[in-house]
mmCIF file of C-alpha atoms and ligand atoms in Angstrom:
data_model
loop_
_atom_site.group_PDB
_atom_site.id
_atom_site.type_symbol
_atom_site.label_atom_id
_atom_site.label_comp_id
_atom_site.label_asym_id
_atom_site.label_seq_id
_atom_site.Cartn_x
_atom_site.Cartn_y
_atom_site.Cartn_z
ATOM 1 C CA MET A 7 -7.019 2.579 23.351
ATOM 2 C CA LYS A 8 -9.511 5.367 22.030
ATOM 3 C CA VAL A 9 -8.908 7.215 18.809
ATOM 4 C CA LYS A 10 -10.350 10.846 19.209
ATOM 5 C CA LYS A 11 -9.397 12.171 15.562
ATOM 6 C CA ILE A 12 -8.420 10.785 12.491
ATOM 7 C CA GLU A 13 -6.564 12.898 9.784
ATOM 8 C CA VAL A 14 -6.475 11.962 5.843
ATOM 9 C CA ILE A 15 -3.853 13.632 4.031
ATOM 10 C CA HIS A 16 -3.578 13.190 0.276
ATOM 11 C CA ILE A 17 -0.041 13.725 -0.747
ATOM 12 C CA GLN A 18 1.673 13.765 -4.267
ATOM 13 C CA LEU A 19 5.268 13.839 -5.512
ATOM 14 C CA PRO A 20 6.793 12.613 -8.840
ATOM 15 C CA TYR A 21 8.645 9.400 -9.207
ATOM 16 C CA VAL A 22 12.627 9.684 -9.871
ATOM 17 C CA ALA A 23 11.738 8.567 -13.279
ATOM 18 C CA PRO A 24 8.585 7.172 -14.915
ATOM 19 C CA PHE A 25 7.930 3.479 -14.010
ATOM 20 C CA GLU A 26 6.495 1.282 -16.544
ATOM 21 C CA VAL A 27 4.554 -1.864 -15.562
ATOM 22 C CA SER A 28 2.206 -4.035 -17.811
ATOM 23 C CA PHE A 29 -0.836 -2.011 -16.633
ATOM 24 C CA GLY A 30 0.600 1.385 -17.276
ATOM 25 C CA ARG A 31 3.465 4.027 -17.196
ATOM 26 C CA LEU A 32 3.624 5.623 -13.702
ATOM 27 C CA VAL A 33 4.855 9.274 -13.418
ATOM 28 C CA ASP A 34 3.424 10.798 -10.106
ATOM 29 C CA LYS A 35 3.226 9.006 -6.864
ATOM 30 C CA HIS A 36 -0.158 9.435 -4.861
ATOM 31 C CA ALA A 37 -0.368 8.440 -1.176
ATOM 32 C CA LEU A 38 -2.659 8.998 1.830
ATOM 33 C CA ILE A 39 -1.090 9.502 5.167
ATOM 34 C CA ILE A 40 -3.519 8.428 8.118
ATOM 35 C CA LYS A 41 -3.097 10.090 11.246
ATOM 36 C CA LEU A 42 -4.612 8.561 14.360
ATOM 37 C CA HIS A 43 -4.924 10.586 17.477
ATOM 38 C CA THR A 44 -5.656 9.452 20.920
ATOM 39 C CA ASP A 45 -5.505 11.807 24.085
ATOM 40 C CA ASP A 46 -1.637 11.681 24.280
ATOM 41 C CA LEU A 47 -0.461 9.936 20.973
ATOM 42 C CA VAL A 48 -0.265 10.437 17.295
ATOM 43 C CA ALA A 49 0.370 7.667 15.023
ATOM 44 C CA TYR A 50 0.875 7.237 11.317
ATOM 45 C CA GLY A 51 -0.338 5.074 8.240
ATOM 46 C CA GLU A 52 0.203 5.098 4.774
ATOM 47 C CA CYS A 53 -2.061 3.939 2.070
ATOM 48 C CA THR A 54 -0.642 2.464 -1.315
ATOM 49 C CA ALA A 55 -3.758 2.791 -3.482
ATOM 50 C CA PHE A 56 -3.069 4.458 -6.761
ATOM 51 C CA GLN A 57 -4.808 7.288 -8.396
ATOM 52 C CA ALA A 58 -6.626 5.024 -10.768
ATOM 53 C CA PRO A 59 -7.692 1.274 -10.428
ATOM 54 C CA TRP A 60 -4.607 -0.019 -11.938
ATOM 55 C CA TYR A 61 -3.105 -2.633 -9.746
ATOM 56 C CA ASN A 62 -6.367 -3.397 -7.989
ATOM 57 C CA SER A 63 -10.126 -2.195 -7.701
ATOM 58 C CA GLU A 64 -9.245 0.596 -5.267
ATOM 59 C CA THR A 65 -8.022 4.118 -5.810
ATOM 60 C CA VAL A 66 -6.932 7.210 -3.578
ATOM 61 C CA TRP A 67 -10.568 8.273 -3.691
ATOM 62 C CA THR A 68 -12.395 5.100 -2.893
ATOM 63 C CA VAL A 69 -10.119 4.880 0.144
ATOM 64 C CA MET A 70 -11.217 8.296 1.289
ATOM 65 C CA HIS A 71 -14.575 7.321 0.899
ATOM 66 C CA MET A 72 -14.247 3.990 2.882
ATOM 67 C CA ILE A 73 -12.450 5.889 5.611
ATOM 68 C CA LYS A 74 -14.890 8.644 5.980
ATOM 69 C CA ASP A 75 -18.152 7.022 5.434
ATOM 70 C CA TYR A 76 -17.400 3.387 6.820
ATOM 71 C CA ILE A 77 -14.169 2.770 8.718
ATOM 72 C CA ALA A 78 -14.016 6.158 10.881
ATOM 73 C CA PRO A 79 -17.573 5.765 12.277
ATOM 74 C CA ARG A 80 -16.915 2.318 13.680
ATOM 75 C CA ILE A 81 -13.563 3.487 15.177
ATOM 76 C CA LEU A 82 -13.798 6.896 16.660
ATOM 77 C CA ASN A 83 -14.246 7.066 20.131
ATOM 78 C CA GLN A 84 -14.532 3.413 20.750
ATOM 79 C CA GLU A 85 -12.486 1.722 23.342
ATOM 80 C CA ILE A 86 -10.471 -0.750 20.909
ATOM 81 C CA GLN A 87 -8.385 -3.387 22.572
ATOM 82 C CA GLY A 88 -5.728 -4.407 19.968
ATOM 83 C CA PRO A 89 -5.270 -4.988 16.299
ATOM 84 C CA GLU A 90 -7.610 -8.288 16.454
ATOM 85 C CA ASP A 91 -10.343 -5.962 17.722
ATOM 86 C CA LEU A 92 -9.841 -3.481 15.190
ATOM 87 C CA VAL A 93 -9.958 -5.601 12.471
ATOM 88 C CA GLU A 94 -12.931 -7.493 13.732
ATOM 89 C CA ARG A 95 -14.659 -4.121 13.852
ATOM 90 C CA LEU A 96 -14.149 -3.534 10.147
ATOM 91 C CA SER A 97 -14.625 -7.345 9.173
ATOM 92 C CA PHE A 98 -18.171 -6.333 7.843
ATOM 93 C CA ILE A 99 -16.696 -4.468 4.790
ATOM 94 C CA ARG A 100 -16.182 -6.301 1.648
ATOM 95 C CA GLY A 101 -12.961 -6.112 -0.393
ATOM 96 C CA ASN A 102 -11.503 -2.336 0.017
ATOM 97 C CA ARG A 103 -8.383 -3.964 1.817
ATOM 98 C CA MET A 104 -6.294 -1.047 1.036
ATOM 99 C CA ALA A 105 -8.454 1.313 3.128
ATOM 100 C CA ILE A 106 -8.456 -1.262 5.870
ATOM 101 C CA ALA A 107 -4.867 -1.613 5.768
ATOM 102 C CA ALA A 108 -3.923 2.005 5.970
ATOM 103 C CA VAL A 109 -6.007 2.119 9.355
ATOM 104 C CA GLU A 110 -4.941 -1.197 10.497
ATOM 105 C CA MET A 111 -0.978 -0.202 9.981
ATOM 106 C CA ALA A 112 -1.561 3.060 11.516
ATOM 107 C CA TRP A 113 -2.950 1.315 14.672
ATOM 108 C CA TRP A 114 0.261 -0.880 14.883
ATOM 109 C CA ASP A 115 2.232 2.263 14.924
ATOM 110 C CA LEU A 116 0.184 3.192 17.768
ATOM 111 C CA GLU A 117 0.756 0.277 19.642
ATOM 112 C CA MET A 118 4.645 0.720 18.827
ATOM 113 C CA ARG A 119 4.212 4.222 20.254
ATOM 114 C CA ALA A 120 2.110 3.210 23.423
ATOM 115 C CA GLN A 121 4.145 -0.165 24.347
ATOM 116 C CA LYS A 122 7.304 1.760 23.420
ATOM 117 C CA LYS A 123 8.189 -1.567 21.392
ATOM 118 C CA SER A 124 9.565 -1.941 17.924
ATOM 119 C CA LEU A 125 7.112 -3.454 15.120
ATOM 120 C CA LYS A 126 9.619 -6.058 14.725
ATOM 121 C CA THR A 127 9.291 -7.198 18.477
ATOM 122 C CA LEU A 128 5.373 -6.515 18.307
ATOM 123 C CA LEU A 129 5.149 -8.976 14.993
ATOM 124 C CA GLY A 130 7.711 -11.646 16.192
ATOM 125 C CA GLY A 131 10.425 -10.946 13.904
ATOM 126 C CA VAL A 132 13.735 -12.731 13.904
ATOM 127 C CA GLN A 133 15.895 -11.234 11.400
ATOM 128 C CA ASP A 134 18.126 -8.199 12.164
ATOM 129 C CA GLU A 135 18.652 -7.343 8.812
ATOM 130 C CA ILE A 136 17.197 -8.255 5.361
ATOM 131 C CA PRO A 137 18.555 -8.507 1.893
ATOM 132 C CA ALA A 138 17.727 -5.815 -0.786
ATOM 133 C CA GLY A 139 15.926 -6.735 -3.996
ATOM 134 C CA ALA A 140 14.997 -4.288 -6.945
ATOM 135 C CA SER A 141 11.975 -4.200 -9.125
ATOM 136 C CA ILE A 142 12.947 -2.674 -12.335
ATOM 137 C CA GLY A 143 10.503 -1.250 -14.780
ATOM 138 C CA ILE A 144 9.929 -1.886 -18.492
ATOM 139 C CA GLN A 145 12.482 0.234 -20.332
ATOM 140 C CA THR A 146 12.743 1.822 -23.623
ATOM 141 C CA THR A 147 15.582 -0.388 -24.925
ATOM 142 C CA VAL A 148 17.029 -3.686 -23.590
ATOM 143 C CA GLN A 149 20.378 -2.122 -23.332
ATOM 144 C CA ILE A 150 19.196 0.506 -20.727
ATOM 145 C CA LEU A 151 17.567 -2.624 -18.722
ATOM 146 C CA LEU A 152 20.827 -4.464 -18.888
ATOM 147 C CA ASP A 153 22.763 -1.373 -17.759
ATOM 148 C CA LYS A 154 20.269 -0.994 -14.615
ATOM 149 C CA ILE A 155 20.435 -4.489 -13.733
ATOM 150 C CA GLY A 156 24.203 -4.440 -14.139
ATOM 151 C CA ALA A 157 24.594 -1.357 -11.775
ATOM 152 C CA HIS A 158 22.106 -3.276 -9.195
ATOM 153 C CA LEU A 159 24.198 -6.374 -9.026
ATOM 154 C CA ASP A 160 27.330 -4.365 -8.871
ATOM 155 C CA LEU A 161 25.899 -2.976 -5.546
ATOM 156 C CA GLY A 162 24.922 -6.309 -3.925
ATOM 157 C CA TYR A 163 21.144 -6.650 -4.764
ATOM 158 C CA ARG A 164 20.271 -10.230 -3.776
ATOM 159 C CA LYS A 165 17.296 -10.110 -6.328
ATOM 160 C CA ILE A 166 16.499 -8.543 -9.517
ATOM 161 C CA LYS A 167 13.005 -8.540 -10.701
ATOM 162 C CA VAL A 168 11.885 -7.469 -14.252
ATOM 163 C CA LYS A 169 8.613 -6.432 -15.574
ATOM 164 C CA ILE A 170 7.246 -8.102 -18.602
ATOM 165 C CA LYS A 171 4.329 -7.654 -20.751
ATOM 166 C CA PRO A 172 3.525 -9.228 -23.990
ATOM 167 C CA GLY A 173 6.219 -8.280 -26.597
ATOM 168 C CA TRP A 174 8.742 -7.545 -23.678
ATOM 169 C CA ASP A 175 9.122 -11.198 -22.509
ATOM 170 C CA VAL A 176 10.964 -13.982 -23.734
ATOM 171 C CA ASP A 177 13.516 -12.330 -26.151
ATOM 172 C CA VAL A 178 14.400 -9.772 -23.253
ATOM 173 C CA LEU A 179 14.836 -12.446 -20.564
ATOM 174 C CA ARG A 180 17.039 -14.566 -23.075
ATOM 175 C CA THR A 181 19.250 -11.481 -23.465
ATOM 176 C CA ILE A 182 19.196 -10.660 -19.484
ATOM 177 C CA ARG A 183 20.268 -14.586 -18.852
ATOM 178 C CA LYS A 184 23.208 -14.468 -21.412
ATOM 179 C CA THR A 185 24.498 -11.391 -20.093
ATOM 180 C CA PHE A 186 24.174 -12.224 -16.349
ATOM 181 C CA PRO A 187 24.191 -16.137 -16.354
ATOM 182 C CA TYR A 188 24.129 -16.398 -12.444
ATOM 183 C CA ALA A 189 21.996 -13.244 -11.367
ATOM 184 C CA PRO A 190 19.046 -14.001 -9.190
ATOM 185 C CA LEU A 191 16.516 -13.126 -11.428
ATOM 186 C CA MET A 192 12.502 -13.088 -11.917
ATOM 187 C CA ALA A 193 9.735 -11.631 -13.884
ATOM 188 C CA ASP A 194 6.679 -10.127 -12.928
ATOM 189 C CA ALA A 195 3.665 -10.001 -15.496
ATOM 190 C CA ASN A 196 1.216 -8.181 -13.250
ATOM 191 C CA SER A 197 -1.479 -10.431 -14.782
ATOM 192 C CA ALA A 198 -0.804 -9.395 -18.496
ATOM 193 C CA TYR A 199 -1.459 -12.706 -20.000
ATOM 194 C CA SER A 200 -3.766 -15.589 -20.235
ATOM 195 C CA LEU A 201 -3.605 -19.623 -20.818
ATOM 196 C CA ASP A 202 -3.354 -18.720 -24.684
ATOM 197 C CA ASP A 203 -0.002 -17.680 -23.804
ATOM 198 C CA ILE A 204 1.170 -20.842 -22.315
ATOM 199 C CA ASP A 205 4.104 -21.217 -24.796
ATOM 200 C CA VAL A 206 5.481 -18.018 -23.653
ATOM 201 C CA PHE A 207 5.817 -19.326 -20.086
ATOM 202 C CA LYS A 208 7.100 -22.863 -21.294
ATOM 203 C CA ALA A 209 9.766 -20.928 -23.164
ATOM 204 C CA MET A 210 10.913 -19.072 -19.982
ATOM 205 C CA ASP A 211 11.595 -22.582 -18.222
ATOM 206 C CA GLU A 212 15.081 -22.295 -19.803
ATOM 207 C CA PHE A 213 16.131 -19.139 -18.144
ATOM 208 C CA ASP A 214 16.374 -20.595 -14.567
ATOM 209 C CA LEU A 215 14.119 -17.707 -13.127
ATOM 210 C CA MET A 216 13.476 -17.842 -9.316
ATOM 211 C CA MET A 217 9.900 -17.342 -10.200
ATOM 212 C CA ILE A 218 7.169 -15.863 -12.545
ATOM 213 C CA GLU A 219 5.051 -13.361 -10.592
ATOM 214 C CA GLN A 220 1.131 -13.070 -11.318
ATOM 215 C CA PRO A 221 1.400 -14.201 -15.053
ATOM 216 C CA LEU A 222 -2.527 -14.387 -15.309
ATOM 217 C CA ALA A 223 -5.668 -12.658 -14.073
ATOM 218 C CA GLU A 224 -5.997 -11.866 -10.432
ATOM 219 C CA ASP A 225 -9.192 -13.830 -10.195
ATOM 220 C CA ASP A 226 -7.971 -16.910 -12.217
ATOM 221 C CA ILE A 227 -6.805 -19.471 -9.665
ATOM 222 C CA ILE A 228 -7.969 -22.179 -11.796
ATOM 223 C CA ASP A 229 -5.559 -21.162 -15.124
ATOM 224 C CA HIS A 230 -2.828 -20.676 -12.608
ATOM 225 C CA ILE A 231 -2.937 -24.275 -11.546
ATOM 226 C CA LYS A 232 -2.963 -25.386 -15.221
ATOM 227 C CA LEU A 233 -0.007 -23.153 -15.983
ATOM 228 C CA GLN A 234 1.997 -24.213 -12.691
ATOM 229 C CA SER A 235 1.423 -27.956 -13.747
ATOM 230 C CA ALA A 236 2.665 -27.253 -17.254
ATOM 231 C CA ILE A 237 5.943 -25.537 -16.307
ATOM 232 C CA LYS A 238 8.847 -26.047 -14.097
ATOM 233 C CA THR A 239 9.598 -22.386 -13.007
ATOM 234 C CA PRO A 240 7.677 -21.661 -9.771
ATOM 235 C CA ILE A 241 4.801 -19.319 -9.918
ATOM 236 C CA CYS A 242 4.306 -16.582 -7.217
ATOM 237 C CA LEU A 243 1.197 -15.077 -6.592
ATOM 238 C CA ASP A 244 0.765 -11.342 -6.023
ATOM 239 C CA GLU A 245 -2.639 -9.684 -7.009
ATOM 240 C CA SER A 246 -4.602 -13.072 -6.529
ATOM 241 C CA ILE A 247 -3.830 -13.069 -2.927
ATOM 242 C CA GLU A 248 -6.005 -10.645 -0.939
ATOM 243 C CA SER A 249 -6.365 -12.676 2.274
ATOM 244 C CA CYS A 250 -5.190 -15.710 4.119
ATOM 245 C CA GLU A 251 -8.152 -17.751 2.716
ATOM 246 C CA ASP A 252 -6.969 -16.653 -0.886
ATOM 247 C CA ALA A 253 -3.665 -18.199 0.215
ATOM 248 C CA ARG A 254 -4.972 -21.491 1.577
ATOM 249 C CA LYS A 255 -6.911 -22.309 -1.564
ATOM 250 C CA ALA A 256 -4.154 -21.291 -3.841
ATOM 251 C CA ILE A 257 -1.877 -23.337 -1.869
ATOM 252 C CA GLU A 258 -4.240 -26.310 -1.456
ATOM 253 C CA LEU A 259 -5.160 -26.318 -5.361
ATOM 254 C CA GLY A 260 -1.382 -26.058 -6.596
ATOM 255 C CA ALA A 261 -1.782 -22.651 -8.246
ATOM 256 C CA CYS A 262 1.526 -21.391 -6.837
ATOM 257 C CA LYS A 263 4.781 -22.442 -5.123
ATOM 258 C CA ILE A 264 5.629 -18.822 -3.531
ATOM 259 C CA ILE A 265 3.667 -16.088 -2.344
ATOM 260 C CA ASN A 266 4.572 -12.371 -2.266
ATOM 261 C CA ILE A 267 3.176 -10.751 0.730
ATOM 262 C CA LYS A 268 2.114 -7.232 0.788
ATOM 263 C CA PRO A 269 0.432 -5.912 3.980
ATOM 264 C CA SER A 270 -1.356 -3.317 2.029
ATOM 265 C CA ARG A 271 -2.833 -5.670 -0.415
ATOM 266 C CA VAL A 272 -4.212 -8.109 2.267
ATOM 267 C CA GLY A 273 -5.652 -5.538 4.657
ATOM 268 C CA GLY A 274 -2.749 -5.207 7.135
ATOM 269 C CA LEU A 275 -0.115 -6.740 9.113
ATOM 270 C CA LEU A 276 -2.162 -9.007 11.077
ATOM 271 C CA GLU A 277 -3.498 -10.633 8.010
ATOM 272 C CA SER A 278 -0.120 -10.544 6.421
ATOM 273 C CA LYS A 279 1.401 -12.542 9.534
ATOM 274 C CA LYS A 280 -1.584 -14.929 9.205
ATOM 275 C CA ILE A 281 -0.583 -15.635 5.522
ATOM 276 C CA HIS A 282 2.965 -15.997 6.806
ATOM 277 C CA ASP A 283 2.316 -18.567 9.468
ATOM 278 C CA LEU A 284 -0.080 -20.577 6.918
ATOM 279 C CA CYS A 285 2.870 -20.410 4.269
ATOM 280 C CA GLN A 286 5.422 -21.577 6.697
ATOM 281 C CA LYS A 287 3.243 -24.610 8.001
ATOM 282 C CA ASN A 288 2.728 -25.725 4.339
ATOM 283 C CA GLY A 289 6.421 -25.368 3.227
ATOM 284 C CA ILE A 290 5.641 -22.305 1.023
ATOM 285 C CA PRO A 291 8.450 -19.456 1.007
ATOM 286 C CA VAL A 292 7.126 -15.908 1.048
ATOM 287 C CA TRP A 293 8.657 -12.490 0.310
ATOM 288 C CA CYS A 294 7.642 -8.887 0.940
ATOM 289 C CA GLY A 295 6.438 -7.145 -2.144
ATOM 290 C CA GLY A 296 5.872 -3.414 -2.084
ATOM 291 C CA ILE A 297 3.686 -0.740 -3.722
ATOM 292 C CA PHE A 298 6.297 2.171 -3.961
ATOM 293 C CA GLU A 299 5.723 2.919 -0.328
ATOM 294 C CA LEU A 300 7.025 5.957 1.289
ATOM 295 C CA GLY A 301 9.034 5.902 4.434
ATOM 296 C CA ILE A 302 6.008 5.052 6.614
ATOM 297 C CA GLY A 303 4.934 1.903 4.840
ATOM 298 C CA ARG A 304 8.462 0.928 3.858
ATOM 299 C CA VAL A 305 9.600 0.534 7.365
ATOM 300 C CA GLN A 306 6.615 -1.363 8.277
ATOM 301 C CA ASN A 307 7.119 -3.764 5.402
ATOM 302 C CA ILE A 308 10.952 -4.024 6.474
ATOM 303 C CA ALA A 309 9.667 -5.126 10.058
ATOM 304 C CA LEU A 310 7.311 -7.801 8.706
ATOM 305 C CA ALA A 311 9.939 -9.058 6.359
ATOM 306 C CA SER A 312 12.062 -9.946 9.490
ATOM 307 C CA LEU A 313 9.663 -12.875 10.188
ATOM 308 C CA PRO A 314 11.098 -16.193 9.704
ATOM 309 C CA ASN A 315 9.312 -17.678 6.596
ATOM 310 C CA PHE A 316 10.357 -14.635 4.755
ATOM 311 C CA THR A 317 13.181 -16.502 3.267
ATOM 312 C CA ILE A 318 13.288 -15.019 -0.238
ATOM 313 C CA PRO A 319 14.621 -11.419 -0.760
ATOM 314 C CA GLY A 320 11.478 -8.949 -1.361
ATOM 315 C CA ASP A 321 11.064 -5.796 -3.315
ATOM 316 C CA LEU A 322 12.501 -3.878 -0.436
ATOM 317 C CA SER A 323 14.886 -1.295 -1.502
ATOM 318 C CA PRO A 324 16.228 2.246 -0.678
ATOM 319 C CA SER A 325 13.492 5.016 -0.888
ATOM 320 C CA LYS A 326 15.934 7.145 -3.336
ATOM 321 C CA ARG A 327 15.415 4.275 -5.869
ATOM 322 C CA HIS A 328 12.055 5.661 -6.375
ATOM 323 C CA PHE A 329 11.688 9.384 -4.855
ATOM 324 C CA HIS A 330 13.812 12.508 -4.622
ATOM 325 C CA GLU A 331 12.490 13.078 -1.108
ATOM 326 C CA ASP A 332 10.426 11.232 1.484
ATOM 327 C CA ILE A 333 8.709 11.664 4.643
ATOM 328 C CA THR A 334 10.867 9.846 7.304
ATOM 329 C CA ILE A 335 14.209 10.832 8.589
ATOM 330 C CA PRO A 336 16.490 9.004 8.261
ATOM 331 C CA ARG A 337 15.288 7.578 4.744
ATOM 332 C CA VAL A 338 15.182 3.776 4.349
ATOM 333 C CA ASP A 339 18.619 2.667 2.779
ATOM 334 C CA ILE A 340 20.929 -0.104 2.298
ATOM 335 C CA ASN A 341 24.299 -0.630 4.171
ATOM 336 C CA GLU A 342 27.574 -1.568 2.714
ATOM 337 C CA ARG A 343 26.512 -5.262 2.329
ATOM 338 C CA CYS A 344 23.409 -4.314 0.538
ATOM 339 C CA MET A 345 21.294 -5.233 3.662
ATOM 340 C CA ILE A 346 18.557 -3.115 5.374
ATOM 341 C CA VAL A 347 18.854 -3.210 9.057
ATOM 342 C CA VAL A 348 15.340 -3.778 10.859
ATOM 343 C CA PRO A 349 14.782 -1.385 13.577
ATOM 344 C CA ASP A 350 14.550 -2.780 16.784
ATOM 345 C CA GLU A 351 15.103 -2.223 20.650
ATOM 346 C CA LYS A 352 18.910 -3.040 20.249
ATOM 347 C CA ASN A 353 20.054 -1.215 17.256
ATOM 348 C CA GLY A 354 18.631 2.298 18.080
ATOM 349 C CA ILE A 355 17.485 3.154 14.674
ATOM 350 C CA VAL A 356 14.332 5.170 14.784
ATOM 351 C CA TYR A 357 12.509 6.590 11.949
ATOM 352 C CA GLU A 358 10.971 10.083 12.703
ATOM 353 C CA ILE A 359 8.055 11.179 10.568
ATOM 354 C CA ASP A 360 8.941 14.540 8.556
ATOM 355 C CA ASP A 361 5.555 16.547 9.084
ATOM 356 C CA ALA A 362 7.228 19.422 7.248
ATOM 357 C CA ALA A 363 7.631 17.360 4.143
ATOM 358 C CA ILE A 364 4.175 15.806 4.278
ATOM 359 C CA ALA A 365 3.031 19.379 4.476
ATOM 360 C CA ARG A 366 5.007 20.505 1.424
ATOM 361 C CA LEU A 367 3.681 17.578 -0.598
ATOM 362 C CA THR A 368 -0.175 17.626 0.725
ATOM 363 C CA LYS A 369 -2.843 18.313 -2.034
ATOM 364 C CA GLU A 370 -6.029 17.864 0.184
ATOM 365 C CA GLN A 371 -6.665 16.980 3.352
ATOM 366 C CA PHE A 372 -9.557 16.438 6.096
ATOM 367 C CA GLU A 373 -10.282 15.262 9.484
ATOM 368 C CA LEU A 374 -12.774 13.197 11.228
ATOM 369 C CA THR A 375 -13.826 13.440 15.059
HETATM 370 O O1 OSB B 428 3.612 -6.121 -8.911
HETATM 371 O O2 OSB B 428 4.838 -5.844 -7.397
HETATM 372 C C1 OSB B 428 4.215 -5.353 -8.206
HETATM 373 C C2 OSB B 428 4.716 -1.588 -7.926
HETATM 374 C C3 OSB B 428 3.571 -1.251 -8.008
HETATM 375 C C4 OSB B 428 2.485 -2.044 -7.932
HETATM 376 C C5 OSB B 428 2.693 -3.607 -8.124
HETATM 377 C C6 OSB B 428 4.049 -3.610 -7.938
HETATM 378 C C7 OSB B 428 5.059 -3.059 -7.961
HETATM 379 C C8 OSB B 428 6.482 -3.485 -7.942
HETATM 380 C C9 OSB B 428 7.464 -2.348 -7.233
HETATM 381 O O3 OSB B 428 6.991 -4.383 -8.474
HETATM 382 C C10 OSB B 428 7.952 -2.992 -5.869
HETATM 383 C C11 OSB B 428 8.253 -1.548 -5.077
HETATM 384 O O4 OSB B 428 9.820 -1.221 -5.321
HETATM 385 O O5 OSB B 428 7.713 -0.942 -4.346
HETATM 386 MG MG1 MG B 429 3.825 -8.158 -8.393
#
């Protein structure tokens, strides 16, 4: 297929409530919508880069630069055979995986539309529905956090992930565990600690956490190995894994026992599937993370999470937890069993793109031909 035009649309909207993580307090969601035009189809992708290099080194603006100056020139008006070919053409780019992922995931949307197949089918998904999990930010008081956790458990959420940072960790987790002795609970540090804090993590061993996510720096595989060998609780890597090669090394060296796959972090769905397959071969369970995706990215994550080795509930939850409005119709939601149905050829669920909503939320846009 040949892409004749690429549109890049920068949109902005507030979160339902500010979301606090170890790296900062998020108030407004920024996203880039990527539209690929062929002669007869229009396909959509979404980019999850933040407005500042908080989570990784990319931002909305570095992604716009990468797409305009390096990605579009290699793609426009070229006969591209499929996702492998697309990724190969972009393999000269170092890093910048969110920029690559945005275009790669739009390409999968194009494949869906051209082949008239669901993403689940194209990827080889096997699960008809997936369990919802919730990621809950740092709160102003522990009581507010307990109330939020209780509300999610009442709804049937299969995993509760709380964000931690120095000063909001062991005591908070102890209180949560006392209040909810059997809750499927985990903690995500977003790289806020170093090995000097090893006693903090040793203390967490008594809370029966499902895992501790990304305790140390994103480029620090060595200290993650040391930490994992000193604690019982499994370490799950997020920011550290930007490719299948990163995953291979982390697994071989024993730096983690679980991996969180986010397609936007690793350069797209093809790389995600490779990491999934590698982990499956090595007995490492995976789950699908999120970066506050709007409908386009959220639905693609859900399709990915239907692959067989996604055996741990992900951070996949209804769009209304984070946003008052969204850009798909319908919006992603849970059913009465707190499961999210994976769209495929059987169940008739189709997510349409709400172009009017995109237009309403647009800050700036440009097109490349
Ligand atoms: O570390 O998993 C993370 C959100 C933004 C950036 C990083 C992370 C997160 C989340 C929220 O935990 C997941 C979601 O609900 O999309
Ligand atoms: Mg994380």
